[in-house]
């Protein structure tokens, strides 16, 4: 570790809104005209990777798998302070579920060896599974820690972190290499500087296609996925009860009677 | 390991060139006496297949599909801490019972931990036909490494066709690791599970795109069909002392169990009544106008033994802590009674509370979507209604009768 840390951060470009609608004619999602951004949760991963680099020295490589336009997300990450960017892009990667996505990322990251830390966001706002990180770690054969809200430090190749579970906070320790998914509590992502933006404009984005990644096309994208979406639908409107517009005294009485009726007081 | 029969190398013709060794992205091929040997950590990626200049390596295809038939039964992961079963496991058993009946297959619970005999009995009473128990000091705390390895062995031995895990923090970290190990699909955060009557496949439904739409997902060609399932969405399996579930103690085999992350400390959350466990949740939204509004809700919650919930914007504003957030990016609650005060009822909020038994909503705007899910909707100002309500409840509690 004398030359500092080799850090890899995985990000995804997502639609800027989740207000998607289903086209009633075709039954597919309407997606036109929606702007794309870095998955908001991934900004925390980017920020943390830069902070680690600032503290321990080293290099941050930012990786995304996506269509050619995902290049913009990588440039935005460079503007924040990442050093190198890799775009994994090929038609055969399209339609991947988390298994196929994490496999593709693993094949790419394997070519970036040696690495010490892989950082992922908590989840994406579109896929919204939070599975890609842990699956990626398993493909890479390294341990993972989810929901990291603080990195306590790295000493002699051993990292200490705390993580937020449902019922409390755990302090954990592991040898590197290690994959972390980070929460929003961990930091406040910085804004890109003007200098960063200029740098990002000129930065070279490395492209990995199937050729560079290797393997059989059948392993990737839709055909490499184990899960299939068979139906997308709008949740059915629930049934509603009584709605009344009365003065506060009567309203309070009505609520009170309801509480007694359902035996909660 | 049996898995490795799916890669075949024609060793007779092999020249021992070693190209496959360098082609393997996982370093899983070794040269032994001039011939390649596939190691146990092979991920069946097939890189060696395309690399071999003589075309001697092949992946035995469709082993994936052939296997499917061998898998039977519905397995439920029983999360525990300190020997106490997480109630989501009972919910999984409740749902699991339904699914296993439809399939006419057994229902299993898998319990890992240390000193957990009593907990195992509890799972049998809740309807598991078989409870598999791995009791070992190494498994005292839930840690992804050894847990995933043990569960993966379990699946390979018992071959359940469905494997359900609670979508708790632990479950959502452990599940994907296990799925990747087992080379199978995993659907995150399901809110609906059913068996397709024709194909017998598990149809897994989950919110997508921030809950604006729902997606139904299947896992046709690999087993088990795995899902993490949201807490407080399914109904708990009832206790039934007539249940004759069998408890099977499994021997812990340390071979191949990894153990790389150490827990140094655990600080339990301070909170007294968690919104997830409370019978009554009184939630405040942006309509409260300011942080102080939550004081009013707290007082009310106190006298009713309830907990205080919140919509996301109030958490974003810093009026209340994130642990109180109800909804898609917060917690799902299923109390007897949910009172929504100054909450508009966006789909993301509804996603976390609409399965409550009773919902009372107070909102100034009679068009607010929250009224569509309310059992009782009050068009009004919560600052006017709530203090009167509080008084009435206090009087009632004092006199013990309805005035
Ligand atoms: C990916 C994603 C995830 C999300 N996750 C969550 C989540 O987990 N939980 C969540 O809650 N939201 C979530 N949201 C946000 C959600 O879309 C809504 O923005 C949010 O629920 C609105 O909160 P609100 O009802 O408190 O505020 P508003 O929508 O601003 O509603 C305030 C309401 O208060 C009423 N009001 C005002 N004054 C009074 C008064 N004095 N008395 C009575 N009524 C009054 C108004 O008529 C209005 O209806 C998420 C959004 C996205 C995109
Ligand atoms: N296509 C992708 N390219 C790079 N990283 C990704 C991709 N998809 C998901 N990730 C990473 O995995 C995390 C969890 O994503 P998800 O499983 O989709 O919720 C994200 O926050 C990213 O860090």
XYZ file of C-alpha atoms and ligand atoms in Angstrom:
744
model
C 0.000 0.000 0.000
C 3.016 2.214 -0.193
C 1.741 3.881 -3.360
C -1.630 4.554 -1.792
C -4.984 2.968 -2.426
C -6.420 1.621 -5.606
C -10.088 2.514 -5.345
C -12.884 1.569 -7.704
C -16.265 3.211 -7.520
C -19.302 1.839 -9.351
C -21.942 4.275 -10.477
C -25.039 4.131 -12.612
C -26.770 6.719 -14.721
C -30.481 6.900 -13.914
C -33.480 8.955 -15.016
C -33.672 12.178 -13.003
C -37.198 11.355 -11.899
C -39.038 8.285 -10.791
C -42.380 9.723 -11.837
C -42.667 7.190 -14.615
C -45.936 6.370 -16.256
C -47.127 3.335 -18.104
C -48.269 3.825 -21.643
C -51.764 2.314 -21.503
C -51.586 1.365 -25.180
C -48.334 -0.563 -25.168
C -48.038 -1.461 -21.510
C -44.437 -0.209 -21.457
C -42.880 2.590 -19.469
C -42.858 6.061 -20.954
C -39.307 7.271 -20.748
C -38.895 9.905 -23.418
C -37.613 13.335 -22.623
C -36.416 12.482 -19.146
C -33.024 13.850 -18.169
C -30.352 11.481 -16.849
C -28.176 11.966 -13.780
C -25.742 10.037 -11.606
C -27.760 7.828 -9.271
C -28.028 10.126 -6.225
C -26.886 7.370 -3.840
C -23.720 6.898 -5.896
C -22.612 10.476 -5.274
C -21.895 9.446 -1.690
C -19.755 6.572 -2.950
C -17.862 8.937 -5.252
C -17.327 11.456 -2.454
C -16.075 8.772 -0.087
C -13.675 7.397 -2.680
C -12.190 10.869 -3.166
C -11.913 11.396 0.577
C -10.077 8.084 0.927
C -7.708 9.117 -1.807
C -7.142 12.486 -0.162
C -6.380 10.807 3.125
C -4.332 7.801 2.048
C -3.169 8.742 -1.421
C -3.836 6.626 -4.467
C -6.129 6.610 -7.421
C -9.886 6.452 -8.011
C -11.292 4.676 -11.015
C -14.963 5.159 -11.732
C -16.818 2.423 -13.585
C -20.260 2.274 -15.106
C -22.079 -0.169 -17.291
C -24.596 1.480 -19.529
C -25.444 2.903 -22.925
C -22.941 5.252 -24.646
C -24.708 8.271 -23.164
C -23.703 7.087 -19.669
C -20.353 8.666 -20.521
C -21.768 11.895 -19.139
C -22.151 10.362 -15.688
C -18.474 9.381 -15.786
C -17.443 12.893 -16.782
C -19.466 14.271 -13.897
C -17.632 11.886 -11.568
C -14.283 13.043 -12.917
C -15.377 16.615 -12.371
C -15.898 15.733 -8.715
C -12.394 14.302 -8.467
C -12.197 10.748 -9.809
C -9.028 10.077 -11.811
C -9.950 7.551 -14.468
C -13.196 6.421 -16.021
C -14.311 3.213 -17.663
C -17.509 2.830 -19.622
C -18.654 -0.743 -20.094
C -20.884 -0.606 -23.075
C -22.072 -3.111 -25.635
C -25.436 -4.090 -27.031
C -25.037 -7.549 -25.498
C -25.028 -6.065 -21.992
C -28.501 -4.592 -22.361
C -31.396 -5.854 -20.278
C -29.234 -7.239 -17.482
C -30.676 -8.077 -14.076
C -28.502 -7.670 -10.980
C -26.828 -11.017 -11.531
C -25.744 -10.193 -15.090
C -24.881 -6.597 -14.155
C -22.673 -7.660 -11.291
C -21.018 -10.349 -13.394
C -20.189 -7.819 -16.107
C -18.836 -5.357 -13.565
C -16.768 -8.136 -11.974
C -15.223 -9.122 -15.281
C -14.251 -5.505 -15.887
C -12.968 -4.841 -12.379
C -10.924 -7.987 -12.577
C -9.017 -6.359 -15.401
C -8.305 -3.338 -13.195
C -6.369 -5.414 -10.667
C -4.882 -4.781 -8.211
C -7.560 -2.925 -6.288
C -8.023 -2.361 -2.568
C -11.528 -1.010 -2.215
C -14.668 -1.199 -4.333
C -17.378 1.300 -3.441
C -21.038 1.126 -4.431
C -24.092 3.203 -3.667
C -26.750 1.942 -1.295
C -29.092 1.290 -4.213
C -30.202 2.859 -7.456
C -33.351 4.921 -7.830
C -34.458 2.941 -10.895
C -33.401 -0.651 -10.244
C -33.813 -0.009 -6.547
C -32.534 -3.365 -5.313
C -29.256 -2.695 -3.539
C -28.207 -6.156 -4.718
C -25.593 -5.297 -7.277
C -22.912 -4.475 -4.674
C -23.023 -7.690 -2.623
C -23.401 -9.814 -5.774
C -20.406 -8.073 -7.296
C -18.316 -8.798 -4.201
C -19.227 -12.457 -4.428
C -18.247 -12.595 -8.102
C -14.947 -10.931 -7.259
C -14.406 -13.329 -4.380
C -13.973 -10.527 -1.850
C -15.962 -9.742 1.326
C -18.506 -6.938 1.448
C -20.001 -4.656 4.071
C -23.332 -2.959 3.340
C -24.741 0.285 4.781
C -21.415 1.762 5.830
C -22.048 5.128 7.473
C -18.493 5.822 8.615
C -15.030 4.707 7.678
C -12.996 4.749 10.853
C -9.684 4.165 9.162
C -7.293 1.853 7.396
C -4.322 0.428 9.179
C -1.915 -2.078 7.698
C -4.363 -3.218 5.049
C -7.177 -3.615 7.583
C -10.213 -1.379 7.307
C -12.557 -0.443 10.131
C -16.049 0.877 9.512
C -19.370 1.306 11.232
C -22.620 0.338 9.583
C -26.261 1.089 10.309
C -28.543 -1.920 10.753
C -32.269 -1.798 11.559
C -31.697 -2.295 15.254
C -28.365 -0.653 15.918
C -24.875 0.198 14.752
C -22.124 -2.342 14.198
C -18.387 -1.709 14.123
C -16.631 -4.068 11.741
C -13.173 -4.835 10.515
C -11.892 -6.609 7.438
C -8.778 -7.047 5.383
C -8.620 -5.343 2.030
C -9.669 -5.843 -0.704
C -13.197 -5.147 0.398
C -16.440 -3.933 -1.173
C -18.544 -1.359 0.649
C -21.977 0.042 0.001
C -22.391 3.424 1.661
C -25.370 5.318 3.088
C -26.298 8.961 2.815
C -25.031 9.617 6.329
C -21.431 8.989 5.398
C -20.646 12.398 3.912
C -21.885 15.428 1.981
C -20.951 15.021 -1.677
C -18.963 17.975 -3.007
C -19.926 19.984 -6.017
C -17.674 19.898 -9.049
C -15.268 22.789 -9.360
C -14.746 24.738 -12.543
C -11.299 23.219 -12.850
C -12.787 19.784 -12.400
C -15.312 20.446 -15.118
C -12.597 21.499 -17.548
C -10.602 18.418 -16.690
C -13.654 16.247 -17.164
C -14.326 17.670 -20.588
C -10.955 16.592 -21.848
C -10.667 13.358 -19.918
C -10.259 10.145 -21.810
C -13.035 7.650 -21.157
C -11.880 4.079 -21.596
C -14.447 1.868 -23.307
C -14.848 -1.801 -22.551
C -16.982 -3.813 -24.950
C -17.576 -7.562 -25.023
C -14.195 -7.906 -26.721
C -12.308 -6.377 -23.802
C -14.469 -8.031 -21.153
C -14.321 -11.500 -22.691
C -16.656 -14.412 -22.181
C -19.675 -15.675 -24.042
C -22.350 -13.157 -25.127
C -24.964 -15.535 -23.701
C -23.710 -14.818 -20.189
C -24.568 -11.147 -20.399
C -27.515 -8.850 -20.660
C -30.995 -10.255 -20.879
C -29.875 -13.748 -21.897
C -27.485 -13.935 -18.955
C -30.155 -12.877 -16.478
C -31.918 -15.337 -14.252
C -34.931 -13.148 -13.581
C -37.560 -12.003 -16.071
C -40.014 -9.171 -15.662
C -43.310 -10.555 -16.893
C -45.640 -7.714 -15.994
C -45.460 -4.033 -15.106
C -48.603 -2.400 -13.813
C -49.928 0.566 -11.877
C -50.930 -0.317 -8.312
C -54.694 -0.638 -8.063
C -56.331 2.230 -6.195
C -57.227 1.100 -2.694
C -60.788 1.321 -1.439
C -61.578 4.402 0.554
C -63.888 4.910 3.474
C -65.757 7.919 4.701
C -64.453 11.455 4.152
C -66.088 14.271 6.083
C -65.730 18.018 6.177
C -67.037 19.042 9.603
C -65.932 21.432 12.297
C -63.042 20.455 14.559
C -65.153 19.511 17.566
C -67.270 17.074 15.566
C -64.216 15.801 13.704
C -62.418 15.036 16.965
C -65.548 13.302 18.278
C -65.760 11.159 15.132
C -62.140 10.107 15.439
C -62.562 9.416 19.119
C -65.596 7.195 18.482
C -63.624 5.325 15.850
C -60.792 4.700 18.317
C -63.227 3.261 20.814
C -64.971 1.208 18.152
C -61.759 -0.447 16.998
C -60.629 -0.881 20.612
C -57.278 0.837 20.442
C -57.875 2.976 23.523
C -17.727 -30.812 -5.988
C -20.594 -31.997 -8.138
C -20.909 -28.606 -9.827
C -17.703 -29.025 -11.686
C -18.959 -31.691 -13.947
C -20.446 -28.899 -15.973
C -17.014 -27.991 -17.334
C -15.428 -30.663 -19.439
C -11.814 -30.699 -20.617
C -10.629 -33.233 -23.144
C -7.396 -34.034 -21.346
C -6.275 -36.662 -23.853
C -5.761 -34.059 -26.536
C -4.634 -31.249 -24.190
C -1.185 -29.925 -25.081
C -0.723 -28.327 -21.699
C -0.196 -24.881 -23.194
C -1.677 -23.138 -20.151
C -3.587 -20.481 -22.085
C -6.731 -21.340 -20.143
C -4.910 -20.586 -16.896
C -4.185 -17.023 -17.900
C -7.631 -16.642 -19.502
C -9.445 -17.406 -16.265
C -10.472 -14.076 -14.743
C -10.817 -15.652 -11.322
C -7.562 -17.561 -11.171
C -9.526 -20.779 -10.797
C -7.463 -22.945 -13.148
C -4.214 -24.514 -12.075
C -1.713 -26.573 -14.027
C -1.210 -29.895 -12.352
C 1.215 -32.262 -14.044
C 0.933 -30.319 -17.243
C -2.852 -30.461 -17.329
C -5.381 -27.850 -16.313
C -7.351 -28.468 -13.144
C -10.487 -26.484 -12.441
C -10.551 -25.347 -8.830
C -13.533 -25.172 -6.530
C -13.967 -21.436 -6.814
C -14.685 -21.666 -10.546
C -17.616 -19.462 -11.434
C -18.424 -21.243 -14.664
C -17.861 -18.055 -16.605
C -16.706 -19.884 -19.691
C -13.707 -17.665 -20.390
C -11.543 -20.758 -20.717
C -13.943 -22.253 -23.235
C -13.343 -19.500 -25.767
C -9.642 -19.277 -24.884
C -8.592 -22.870 -25.540
C -6.802 -22.844 -28.925
C -7.704 -26.477 -29.526
C -11.336 -26.091 -28.505
C -11.068 -28.817 -25.911
C -12.975 -27.146 -23.124
C -16.740 -27.154 -23.063
C -19.442 -26.029 -20.711
C -21.993 -28.757 -20.381
C -25.019 -26.671 -21.283
C -28.506 -26.614 -19.849
C -27.403 -28.233 -16.636
C -29.219 -25.154 -15.437
C -32.579 -26.310 -16.706
C -32.182 -30.014 -15.978
C -31.653 -29.268 -12.331
C -34.867 -27.369 -11.845
C -36.968 -30.502 -11.420
C -34.906 -31.748 -8.507
C -35.775 -28.761 -6.370
C -38.816 -29.096 -4.092
C -40.162 -27.246 -1.102
C -40.336 -23.730 0.259
C -37.524 -22.631 2.592
C -37.607 -19.643 4.899
C -34.538 -18.044 6.466
C -35.215 -17.438 10.159
C -33.241 -14.350 11.124
C -32.466 -14.139 14.823
C -30.543 -11.927 17.181
C -29.522 -13.292 20.556
C -31.782 -16.290 20.081
C -34.859 -14.164 19.437
C -36.458 -14.775 16.062
C -37.145 -11.696 13.977
C -40.924 -11.572 13.442
C -40.429 -11.250 9.688
C -39.564 -14.971 9.785
C -43.079 -15.733 11.063
C -44.486 -13.660 8.240
C -42.407 -15.633 5.758
C -43.732 -18.851 7.291
C -47.263 -17.493 6.919
C -46.748 -16.821 3.234
C -44.581 -19.904 2.803
C -47.377 -22.124 4.120
C -49.725 -20.777 1.460
C -47.202 -21.324 -1.314
C -46.197 -24.788 -0.149
C -49.840 -25.849 0.048
C -50.426 -24.704 -3.504
C -47.376 -26.626 -4.651
C -48.118 -29.558 -2.400
C -44.531 -29.425 -1.191
C -43.027 -29.105 2.312
C -42.250 -25.904 4.188
C -38.801 -25.550 5.754
C -37.297 -23.060 8.143
C -33.525 -22.656 8.372
C -32.146 -21.300 11.599
C -28.519 -20.354 12.175
C -27.110 -19.132 15.457
C -25.712 -20.247 18.778
C -27.828 -21.566 21.638
C -31.035 -21.454 19.638
C -32.912 -24.641 20.562
C -35.888 -22.805 21.953
C -36.159 -20.589 18.918
C -36.239 -23.690 16.730
C -39.291 -24.966 18.616
C -41.021 -21.681 17.995
C -40.580 -22.129 14.250
C -42.057 -25.618 14.373
C -45.115 -24.341 16.220
C -45.588 -21.773 13.498
C -46.055 -24.425 10.873
C -42.644 -25.317 9.433
C -42.687 -29.003 8.471
C -38.956 -29.188 9.052
C -36.732 -26.824 10.961
C -33.057 -27.134 10.051
C -30.802 -25.865 12.804
C -27.130 -24.957 12.566
C -26.002 -24.220 16.110
C -22.404 -23.085 16.354
C -20.389 -20.336 18.078
C -19.184 -19.184 14.665
C -22.784 -18.335 13.827
C -23.600 -16.423 17.019
C -23.792 -13.095 15.232
C -25.144 -12.788 11.746
C -22.203 -12.332 9.465
C -22.561 -12.538 5.718
C -19.502 -14.712 5.096
C -20.218 -17.810 7.195
C -23.997 -17.425 6.915
C -23.968 -17.402 3.118
C -21.622 -20.367 3.011
C -23.718 -22.428 5.413
C -26.963 -21.504 3.657
C -25.441 -22.340 0.313
C -24.531 -25.797 1.588
C -28.039 -26.155 2.963
C -29.575 -25.326 -0.398
C -27.323 -27.732 -2.234
C -28.255 -30.526 0.168
C -31.964 -29.967 0.652
C -32.713 -28.374 -2.720
C -35.677 -26.143 -1.902
C -37.298 -24.666 -5.010
C -38.187 -21.407 -3.254
C -36.030 -19.570 -0.722
C -37.421 -16.559 1.139
C -35.457 -14.069 3.203
C -36.821 -11.100 5.149
C -35.873 -7.777 3.560
C -34.271 -6.529 6.759
C -30.912 -4.778 6.630
C -29.186 -8.108 7.200
C -31.419 -9.965 4.767
C -30.760 -7.498 1.998
C -27.029 -7.876 2.445
C -26.984 -11.644 2.913
C -29.545 -12.479 0.186
C -27.603 -11.189 -2.817
C -24.379 -12.792 -1.620
C -26.159 -16.122 -1.329
C -27.904 -15.747 -4.680
C -24.626 -14.975 -6.422
C -23.060 -18.015 -4.767
C -25.932 -20.230 -5.873
C -25.993 -18.767 -9.372
C -29.647 -17.914 -9.214
C -31.965 -14.923 -9.468
C -33.086 -12.826 -6.537
C -35.976 -10.391 -6.440
C -35.554 -7.578 -3.942
C -38.104 -6.264 -1.509
C -41.150 -8.201 -2.651
C -44.600 -7.213 -1.453
C -46.510 -9.973 -3.222
C -45.796 -13.643 -3.847
C -47.980 -16.190 -5.587
C -47.691 -19.427 -7.497
C -48.666 -19.393 -11.131
C -51.261 -22.161 -11.350
C -50.052 -23.359 -14.735
C -46.278 -23.081 -14.692
C -45.954 -23.510 -10.900
C -43.409 -20.693 -10.972
C -43.202 -18.183 -8.163
C -44.568 -14.811 -9.265
C -42.754 -12.143 -7.279
C -44.199 -8.655 -7.188
C -42.311 -5.597 -6.046
C -42.600 -1.838 -6.308
C -40.417 -0.319 -9.010
C -39.524 3.237 -9.924
C -40.188 4.637 -6.509
C -43.428 2.708 -6.148
C -45.064 4.395 -9.103
C -45.440 1.058 -10.740
C -45.361 -2.562 -9.670
C -43.362 -5.237 -11.446
C -43.958 -8.990 -11.429
C -40.828 -11.049 -11.821
C -40.126 -14.741 -12.317
C -37.000 -16.858 -12.172
C -37.731 -19.637 -14.658
C -34.501 -21.584 -15.194
C -32.508 -21.546 -11.984
C -33.168 -22.690 -8.444
C -33.991 -21.784 -5.833
C -36.297 -18.954 -6.785
C -35.128 -16.400 -4.270
C -36.807 -13.310 -2.904
C -36.275 -10.867 -0.099
C -39.659 -9.951 1.330
C -40.658 -6.702 2.998
C -41.328 -6.821 6.699
C -44.924 -6.106 7.811
C -46.492 -6.891 4.483
C -47.342 -10.584 4.865
C -49.475 -11.995 7.688
C -47.665 -13.889 10.444
C -48.183 -17.646 10.673
C -50.337 -18.446 13.698
C -49.018 -20.524 16.551
C -50.454 -23.995 16.576
C -49.301 -26.334 19.281
C -50.601 -29.305 17.275
C -48.008 -28.619 14.600
C -45.699 -31.570 14.275
C -42.742 -29.849 12.731
C -39.580 -31.875 12.918
C -36.407 -30.246 14.230
C -33.291 -31.386 12.427
C -29.910 -30.501 13.862
C -27.410 -30.075 11.101
C -23.748 -30.633 11.717
C -21.548 -27.680 11.080
C -18.888 -28.468 8.540
C -16.151 -25.832 8.633
C -14.746 -26.817 5.287
C -15.196 -24.065 2.758
C -16.677 -21.629 5.264
C -15.193 -18.178 4.866
C -14.940 -15.772 7.759
C -13.343 -12.516 6.742
C -15.267 -9.719 8.434
C -15.121 -9.347 12.213
C -17.683 -7.631 14.393
C -15.921 -5.502 16.974
C -18.928 -3.863 18.557
C -22.708 -3.527 18.405
C -24.624 -0.595 19.827
C -28.370 -1.255 19.899
C -30.544 1.636 18.747
C -31.853 3.730 21.607
C -35.414 3.994 20.443
C -38.068 2.650 22.791
C -41.154 2.042 20.674
C -40.201 1.398 17.103
C -42.782 2.422 14.522
C -42.546 -1.007 12.989
C -43.690 -2.774 16.138
C -46.244 -0.278 17.449
C -49.979 -0.985 17.304
C -50.678 2.684 16.736
C -48.616 4.970 14.547
C -49.339 8.681 14.446
C -47.522 10.274 11.543
C -46.877 13.860 10.640
C -46.187 15.375 7.250
C -45.110 18.606 5.679
C -48.532 19.977 6.611
C -47.399 20.259 10.241
C -45.507 23.290 9.014
C -42.687 23.108 11.560
C -40.695 20.770 13.794
C -42.775 21.744 16.824
C -45.788 20.031 15.290
C -44.215 16.708 16.174
C -44.428 17.587 19.891
C -48.199 17.486 19.547
C -48.025 14.069 17.887
C -45.627 12.787 20.539
C -47.998 13.775 23.330
C -50.834 12.021 21.588
C -48.688 8.957 20.911
C -47.674 8.870 24.563
C -51.181 8.732 25.913
C -52.175 6.120 23.334
C -49.029 3.966 23.658
C -48.255 4.610 20.040
C -45.215 5.632 18.066
C -44.600 8.691 15.921
C -44.061 8.303 12.193
C -43.144 10.847 9.562
C -43.202 11.522 5.846
C -39.963 12.002 3.989
C -39.960 15.794 3.596
C -40.193 16.255 7.369
C -37.136 14.049 7.762
C -35.334 15.927 5.000
C -36.159 19.183 6.789
C -34.594 17.765 9.940
C -37.816 18.036 11.968
C -37.498 14.410 13.023
C -35.017 11.569 12.760
C -34.864 9.210 9.779
C -35.758 6.206 11.958
C -39.317 7.559 11.990
C -39.722 7.727 8.231
C -42.575 5.701 6.796
C -42.650 4.768 3.156
C -40.757 3.365 0.277
C -37.396 4.735 1.346
C -38.278 4.448 5.018
C -40.018 1.688 6.917
C -43.134 -0.292 6.144
C -45.575 -0.323 9.021
C -48.674 -2.379 9.525
C -50.224 -1.143 12.752
C -53.806 -1.595 13.862
C -54.256 2.118 13.454
C -52.393 4.676 11.376
C -53.200 8.353 11.807
C -51.834 10.586 9.049
C -51.671 14.261 9.972
C -50.870 16.773 7.241
C -49.688 14.077 4.846
C -50.766 14.315 1.224
C -50.525 10.591 0.514
C -47.932 10.290 -2.250
C -47.508 6.752 -3.603
C -44.121 6.467 -1.925
C -45.672 7.213 1.433
C -48.657 4.933 0.843
C -46.248 2.129 -0.024
C -45.176 2.103 3.607
C -48.520 2.207 5.401
C -51.461 1.267 3.248
C -51.756 -2.228 4.671
C -52.543 -0.796 8.126
C -55.813 -2.181 9.513
C -57.382 1.266 9.987
C -56.237 4.553 8.553
C -57.424 7.918 9.789
C -56.319 10.970 7.816
C -56.520 14.628 8.727
C -55.771 16.993 5.882
C -56.872 20.512 4.941
C -57.186 19.643 1.296
C -60.216 17.518 0.505
C -58.596 16.384 -2.748
C -55.540 14.945 -0.960
C -54.844 11.403 -2.204
C -54.430 10.146 1.374
C -58.242 10.153 1.575
C -58.346 7.419 -1.032
C -56.861 4.969 1.450
C -58.413 6.334 4.636
C -61.000 4.400 6.600
C -61.975 7.740 8.088
C -60.991 11.004 6.439
C -61.252 14.363 8.146
C -60.995 17.464 6.000
C -59.575 19.921 8.491
C -56.623 21.494 10.241
C -54.721 19.098 12.488
C -53.804 21.928 14.839
C -57.514 22.411 15.496
C -58.603 18.776 15.590
C -55.765 17.059 17.460
C -55.842 19.076 20.718
C -59.563 18.404 21.085
C -59.014 14.736 20.350
C -56.240 14.587 22.921
C -58.521 16.044 25.551
C -61.244 13.542 24.782
C -58.884 10.598 25.037
C -57.444 11.829 28.325
C -60.888 12.244 29.806
C -61.890 8.837 28.595
C -58.812 7.223 30.045
C -59.447 8.970 33.367
C -63.092 8.013 33.568
C -62.690 4.728 31.797
C -65.865 5.235 29.842
C -67.360 6.706 26.737
C -69.027 10.018 27.382
C -37.764 7.445 -4.770
C -38.636 8.169 -3.793
C -38.795 7.649 -2.537
C -39.615 8.287 -1.607
N -39.764 7.722 -0.396
C -40.617 8.296 0.488
C -40.857 7.695 1.760
O -40.276 6.692 2.135
N -41.734 8.284 2.594
C -42.403 9.440 2.251
O -43.219 9.915 3.064
N -42.172 10.030 1.079
C -41.299 9.495 0.179
N -41.081 10.127 -1.004
C -41.634 11.493 -1.201
C -43.075 11.510 -1.642
O -43.116 11.491 -3.064
C -43.785 12.810 -1.192
O -43.028 13.905 -1.636
C -43.954 12.915 0.311
O -44.503 11.733 0.837
C -44.845 14.078 0.651
O -44.843 14.275 2.044
P -46.003 15.076 2.760
O -47.289 14.399 2.505
O -45.598 15.224 4.184
O -45.910 16.528 2.131
P -46.871 17.265 1.103
O -47.063 16.458 -0.111
O -46.310 18.635 0.974
O -48.268 17.313 1.822
C -48.571 18.103 2.920
C -50.077 17.992 3.148
O -50.439 18.626 4.352
C -51.690 19.265 4.193
N -51.737 20.308 5.221
C -51.079 21.489 5.261
N -51.321 22.123 6.431
C -52.151 21.344 7.140
C -52.747 21.433 8.423
N -52.516 22.492 9.231
N -53.565 20.458 8.821
C -53.810 19.387 8.030
N -53.269 19.239 6.817
C -52.427 20.182 6.376
C -51.676 19.739 2.769
O -53.009 19.868 2.279
C -50.917 18.612 2.054
O -51.799 17.625 1.551
C -40.275 9.506 -1.948
C -40.091 10.034 -3.218
C -39.298 9.396 -4.141
C -39.150 9.981 -5.490
N -24.954 -0.519 -14.435
C -24.191 -0.271 -13.363
N -22.914 0.156 -13.521
C -22.111 0.402 -12.451
N -22.528 0.263 -11.186
C -23.795 -0.155 -10.958
C -24.689 -0.449 -12.032
N -25.863 -0.833 -11.501
C -25.724 -0.789 -10.152
N -24.473 -0.370 -9.813
C -23.922 -0.181 -8.453
O -24.662 -0.978 -7.543
C -25.369 -0.181 -6.607
C -26.721 -0.804 -6.297
O -27.533 -0.832 -7.432
P -28.946 -1.601 -7.505
O -28.658 -3.030 -7.195
O -29.434 -1.378 -8.907
O -29.843 -0.951 -6.486
C -25.420 1.201 -7.240
O -25.542 2.205 -6.265
C -24.092 1.247 -7.984
O -23.030 1.569 -7.107
